[in-house]
Structure formats: C-alpha cells, structure tokens
Amino acid sequence: MPPPRRAGAGDTSAFFAATLVLWAVSVGFEIGARGRRELAAVAAGFAFFQAANTAIRAAVSRDPLFVNTAVSLLHSSLTSASVIFVLLCQWRTKGLENMFQHEELVGSSWIGAYSALCFSCGYFAYDQLDMLRYRLYSGWIPGILMHHLILLICFTLALYRNVTINYLILTLLCEHHPRRGRSLISHFCGSVVTIAPLRQCHDRDALHILARKEIEENGWIP
C-alpha cells in the first residue's frame, strides 16, 4: 500500500502532476497536430516501461519501491546498451577523431540517437507518474521530482528543435549505476528476511540498515 499522505504532500504532488499533464498535452499536440511522427517513440517508451511495471508487480512483488527500482534498473541497462551501440556505429562510420567535435554534438544527430532519446524521455515521464502515484518522494521540493521535471523539459525542447541530441545521448550513460542494482538487491533481501529470516539472508539488521541507507541516498520513502 502507498505510504500515508503527509502534510503539504498534496500541494507538491498537484504541482508536479500539473506539469506532467502539460508536458503530455504538448507532446500529443506535436505528434497529432504538427505531424511529428518521430516523437511517437516518446509514447512508446512510456507505454513500454508502464507495461514492465505491471508485469513486475504481477509476477515478482507489489511493493511500489521495489517495482520502481526494478524498472529503473531496466531503463538504465537498456539505455546504456543503446547508447553504446549508437557510439560504436558512429565510430565505424566517421571515426573517433570526428565524433566529439562541438558541431557534431550540438548540431547533428547520430543514427538511432533521436529515437533513443525519445525512448528515455518516455521513461522519465513514466517514472514521474509512478513516483507521484505512490508518493515515492520526500520534502516540500522533492529533489527526485525536480530532477525528472528538468530532464523532461530539456529533453523535450531538444527533441522539438532537433539540437544537442548527441550531447544528451552521452549524458544518458550516467543512468547506468551499480547503486541501482545494490538498492534493488538490498530492498529485496530486506523483504525476504521479514518473511523468512534464516532461509535467505542471515544478517537481518545489517540488510535493513543497508536498504534504508540506499533508499535515503536516492531520496525515496519506503
């Protein structure tokens, strides 16, 4: 079950929910009214990660934090693999010495880079919605929600204007981080320990402390 609503959480969630709705309307307008069919990959990314959320919730665990972390790990893995693939293809085509020039990073778009950025933009919209739905944030100005909002604005404007696509693709390499995997394992082990203390994990207190530390470092509320 979602955690109880805190004082002020309604105002915070209302603001970020409104910005997410405005973003969705903007993207829908670009696709439907202006014929920007290439932006359909944004909607595809949102639908894909929402489907992954539903599958994990049905097959593995219904805990909102576990599901959110698992989908986040899926996104970081897929994104890193796609960016590496784009870079390797570009390396073979233009050579390493020409790949990272300013004009190339700002004014050009590598093959596959635009679609990969659209897909990740859809993920950040999904993740923003998931965190709002289950209130996986803390504080009056939640850092994780601000992070997603800024990324959605920057990514979407870049996609609309078709600029800095290659630069933003390189920043997605930062999405892959071992902490996500450790957080997922720690949280899962902590849940298993609660059910079967000696069968799966032997140091109950240490695992719960580790899980709590990872959660707090990511700005999440269990």
mmCIF file of C-alpha atoms in Angstrom, residues 52-210:
data_model
loop_
_atom_site.group_PDB
_atom_site.id
_atom_site.type_symbol
_atom_site.label_atom_id
_atom_site.label_comp_id
_atom_site.label_asym_id
_atom_site.label_seq_id
_atom_site.Cartn_x
_atom_site.Cartn_y
_atom_site.Cartn_z
ATOM 1 C CA ALA A 52 7.184 -3.507 -17.390
ATOM 2 C CA ASN A 53 5.865 -2.016 -14.148
ATOM 3 C CA THR A 54 2.633 -4.009 -14.483
ATOM 4 C CA ALA A 55 4.496 -7.230 -15.265
ATOM 5 C CA ILE A 56 6.887 -6.919 -12.309
ATOM 6 C CA ARG A 57 4.028 -6.015 -9.995
ATOM 7 C CA ALA A 58 2.077 -9.090 -11.076
ATOM 8 C CA ALA A 59 4.940 -11.608 -11.183
ATOM 9 C CA VAL A 60 7.506 -10.528 -8.574
ATOM 10 C CA SER A 61 6.364 -8.023 -5.971
ATOM 11 C CA ARG A 62 3.619 -5.472 -5.403
ATOM 12 C CA ASP A 63 5.847 -3.233 -3.292
ATOM 13 C CA PRO A 64 5.927 0.177 -5.061
ATOM 14 C CA LEU A 65 9.555 0.913 -4.187
ATOM 15 C CA PHE A 66 10.775 -2.483 -5.372
ATOM 16 C CA VAL A 67 8.846 -2.191 -8.651
ATOM 17 C CA ASN A 68 10.064 1.355 -9.264
ATOM 18 C CA THR A 69 13.683 0.370 -8.618
ATOM 19 C CA ALA A 70 13.414 -2.693 -10.862
ATOM 20 C CA VAL A 71 12.020 -0.656 -13.769
ATOM 21 C CA SER A 72 14.712 1.973 -13.188
ATOM 22 C CA LEU A 73 17.378 -0.724 -13.457
ATOM 23 C CA LEU A 74 15.750 -1.996 -16.660
ATOM 24 C CA HIS A 75 15.829 1.506 -18.150
ATOM 25 C CA SER A 76 19.446 2.137 -17.210
ATOM 26 C CA SER A 77 20.517 -1.195 -18.731
ATOM 27 C CA LEU A 78 18.602 -0.675 -21.987
ATOM 28 C CA THR A 79 19.736 2.937 -22.271
ATOM 29 C CA SER A 80 23.402 2.143 -21.710
ATOM 30 C CA ALA A 81 23.280 -0.669 -24.266
ATOM 31 C CA SER A 82 21.559 1.531 -26.871
ATOM 32 C CA VAL A 83 23.983 4.441 -26.357
ATOM 33 C CA ILE A 84 26.995 2.147 -26.660
ATOM 34 C CA PHE A 85 25.514 0.685 -29.853
ATOM 35 C CA VAL A 86 24.978 4.187 -31.304
ATOM 36 C CA LEU A 87 28.552 5.181 -30.420
ATOM 37 C CA LEU A 88 30.045 2.045 -31.954
ATOM 38 C CA CYS A 89 28.107 2.566 -35.190
ATOM 39 C CA GLN A 90 29.196 6.186 -35.353
ATOM 40 C CA TRP A 91 32.800 5.250 -34.608
ATOM 41 C CA ARG A 92 32.834 2.874 -37.552
ATOM 42 C CA THR A 93 31.206 5.477 -39.807
ATOM 43 C CA LYS A 94 33.066 8.710 -39.007
ATOM 44 C CA GLY A 95 35.979 7.714 -36.824
ATOM 45 C CA LEU A 96 36.762 8.630 -33.246
ATOM 46 C CA GLU A 97 38.513 11.908 -34.092
ATOM 47 C CA ASN A 98 35.357 13.418 -35.671
ATOM 48 C CA MET A 99 32.727 12.142 -33.248
ATOM 49 C CA PHE A 100 33.080 14.594 -30.399
ATOM 50 C CA GLN A 101 33.526 17.908 -32.166
ATOM 51 C CA HIS A 102 31.247 20.706 -30.985
ATOM 52 C CA GLU A 103 29.333 20.931 -34.253
ATOM 53 C CA GLU A 104 28.783 17.190 -34.247
ATOM 54 C CA LEU A 105 27.467 17.080 -30.676
ATOM 55 C CA VAL A 106 25.213 20.140 -30.921
ATOM 56 C CA GLY A 107 24.018 20.395 -34.499
ATOM 57 C CA SER A 108 23.920 16.795 -35.672
ATOM 58 C CA SER A 109 22.043 13.629 -34.768
ATOM 59 C CA TRP A 110 23.685 10.223 -34.917
ATOM 60 C CA ILE A 111 21.766 7.293 -36.348
ATOM 61 C CA GLY A 112 19.483 5.944 -33.646
ATOM 62 C CA ALA A 113 20.270 8.752 -31.200
ATOM 63 C CA TYR A 114 16.977 10.618 -31.684
ATOM 64 C CA SER A 115 14.866 7.515 -31.096
ATOM 65 C CA ALA A 116 16.919 6.518 -28.050
ATOM 66 C CA LEU A 117 16.456 9.975 -26.535
ATOM 67 C CA CYS A 118 12.711 9.817 -27.214
ATOM 68 C CA PHE A 119 12.514 6.420 -25.522
ATOM 69 C CA SER A 120 14.291 7.695 -22.415
ATOM 70 C CA CYS A 121 12.092 10.785 -22.358
ATOM 71 C CA GLY A 122 9.098 8.449 -22.183
ATOM 72 C CA TYR A 123 10.716 6.640 -19.263
ATOM 73 C CA PHE A 124 11.187 9.826 -17.248
ATOM 74 C CA ALA A 125 7.525 10.696 -17.789
ATOM 75 C CA TYR A 126 6.521 7.205 -16.631
ATOM 76 C CA ASP A 127 8.799 7.412 -13.582
ATOM 77 C CA GLN A 128 7.464 10.836 -12.629
ATOM 78 C CA LEU A 129 3.921 9.475 -12.757
ATOM 79 C CA ASP A 130 4.832 6.355 -10.777
ATOM 80 C CA MET A 131 6.516 8.370 -8.034
ATOM 81 C CA LEU A 132 3.558 10.726 -7.821
ATOM 82 C CA ARG A 133 1.100 7.845 -7.732
ATOM 83 C CA TYR A 134 2.835 6.023 -4.866
ATOM 84 C CA ARG A 135 4.404 9.124 -3.261
ATOM 85 C CA LEU A 136 7.976 7.823 -3.509
ATOM 86 C CA TYR A 137 9.486 11.170 -2.581
ATOM 87 C CA SER A 138 10.019 13.400 0.430
ATOM 88 C CA GLY A 139 10.228 17.095 1.253
ATOM 89 C CA TRP A 140 8.421 20.221 0.130
ATOM 90 C CA ILE A 141 10.549 20.415 -3.017
ATOM 91 C CA PRO A 142 11.412 16.753 -3.767
ATOM 92 C CA GLY A 143 14.781 16.505 -5.489
ATOM 93 C CA ILE A 144 13.840 13.412 -7.490
ATOM 94 C CA LEU A 145 10.700 15.046 -8.914
ATOM 95 C CA MET A 146 12.611 18.230 -9.771
ATOM 96 C CA HIS A 147 15.279 16.080 -11.437
ATOM 97 C CA HIS A 148 12.688 14.389 -13.641
ATOM 98 C CA LEU A 149 10.931 17.665 -14.455
ATOM 99 C CA ILE A 150 14.170 19.343 -15.551
ATOM 100 C CA LEU A 151 15.124 16.336 -17.675
ATOM 101 C CA LEU A 152 11.699 16.254 -19.318
ATOM 102 C CA ILE A 153 11.926 19.956 -20.174
ATOM 103 C CA CYS A 154 15.489 19.751 -21.516
ATOM 104 C CA PHE A 155 14.972 16.524 -23.453
ATOM 105 C CA THR A 156 11.643 17.582 -24.942
ATOM 106 C CA LEU A 157 12.873 21.003 -26.094
ATOM 107 C CA ALA A 158 15.921 19.359 -27.653
ATOM 108 C CA LEU A 159 13.694 16.860 -29.466
ATOM 109 C CA TYR A 160 11.365 19.620 -30.693
ATOM 110 C CA ARG A 161 14.250 21.687 -32.068
ATOM 111 C CA ASN A 162 16.452 18.724 -33.022
ATOM 112 C CA VAL A 163 19.537 20.188 -31.321
ATOM 113 C CA THR A 164 22.091 18.793 -28.824
ATOM 114 C CA ILE A 165 20.722 15.275 -29.429
ATOM 115 C CA ASN A 166 24.178 13.689 -29.453
ATOM 116 C CA TYR A 167 25.279 15.568 -26.351
ATOM 117 C CA LEU A 168 22.199 14.468 -24.405
ATOM 118 C CA ILE A 169 22.687 10.886 -25.537
ATOM 119 C CA LEU A 170 26.135 10.907 -23.930
ATOM 120 C CA THR A 171 24.642 12.115 -20.631
ATOM 121 C CA LEU A 172 22.408 9.029 -20.573
ATOM 122 C CA LEU A 173 25.475 6.897 -19.912
ATOM 123 C CA CYS A 174 25.281 8.264 -16.363
ATOM 124 C CA GLU A 175 21.956 6.460 -15.948
ATOM 125 C CA HIS A 176 23.779 3.150 -15.529
ATOM 126 C CA HIS A 177 24.989 2.989 -11.945
ATOM 127 C CA PRO A 178 25.738 -0.051 -9.717
ATOM 128 C CA ARG A 179 23.843 1.622 -6.873
ATOM 129 C CA ARG A 180 20.545 0.801 -8.559
ATOM 130 C CA GLY A 181 21.363 -2.898 -8.583
ATOM 131 C CA ARG A 182 22.572 -2.832 -4.980
ATOM 132 C CA SER A 183 19.488 -0.948 -3.886
ATOM 133 C CA LEU A 184 17.232 -3.479 -5.592
ATOM 134 C CA ILE A 185 19.047 -6.461 -4.049
ATOM 135 C CA SER A 186 19.158 -4.838 -0.622
ATOM 136 C CA HIS A 187 15.482 -3.997 -0.682
ATOM 137 C CA PHE A 188 14.537 -7.459 -1.942
ATOM 138 C CA CYS A 189 16.665 -9.210 0.671
ATOM 139 C CA GLY A 190 15.222 -6.981 3.370
ATOM 140 C CA SER A 191 11.710 -8.011 2.302
ATOM 141 C CA VAL A 192 12.626 -11.692 2.188
ATOM 142 C CA VAL A 193 14.185 -11.516 5.633
ATOM 143 C CA THR A 194 10.919 -10.250 7.061
ATOM 144 C CA ILE A 195 9.207 -13.400 5.782
ATOM 145 C CA ALA A 196 11.970 -15.985 6.236
ATOM 146 C CA PRO A 197 14.784 -14.659 8.447
ATOM 147 C CA LEU A 198 17.164 -17.604 8.218
ATOM 148 C CA ARG A 199 16.320 -19.153 4.893
ATOM 149 C CA GLN A 200 17.575 -16.436 2.520
ATOM 150 C CA CYS A 201 19.512 -13.771 4.421
ATOM 151 C CA HIS A 202 21.460 -14.297 7.633
ATOM 152 C CA ASP A 203 22.120 -10.791 8.895
ATOM 153 C CA ARG A 204 18.712 -9.207 9.210
ATOM 154 C CA ASP A 205 19.711 -5.973 10.926
ATOM 155 C CA ALA A 206 22.598 -5.275 8.548
ATOM 156 C CA LEU A 207 20.415 -5.798 5.484
ATOM 157 C CA HIS A 208 17.695 -3.478 6.730
ATOM 158 C CA ILE A 209 20.278 -0.810 7.571
ATOM 159 C CA LEU A 210 21.803 -1.152 4.088
#
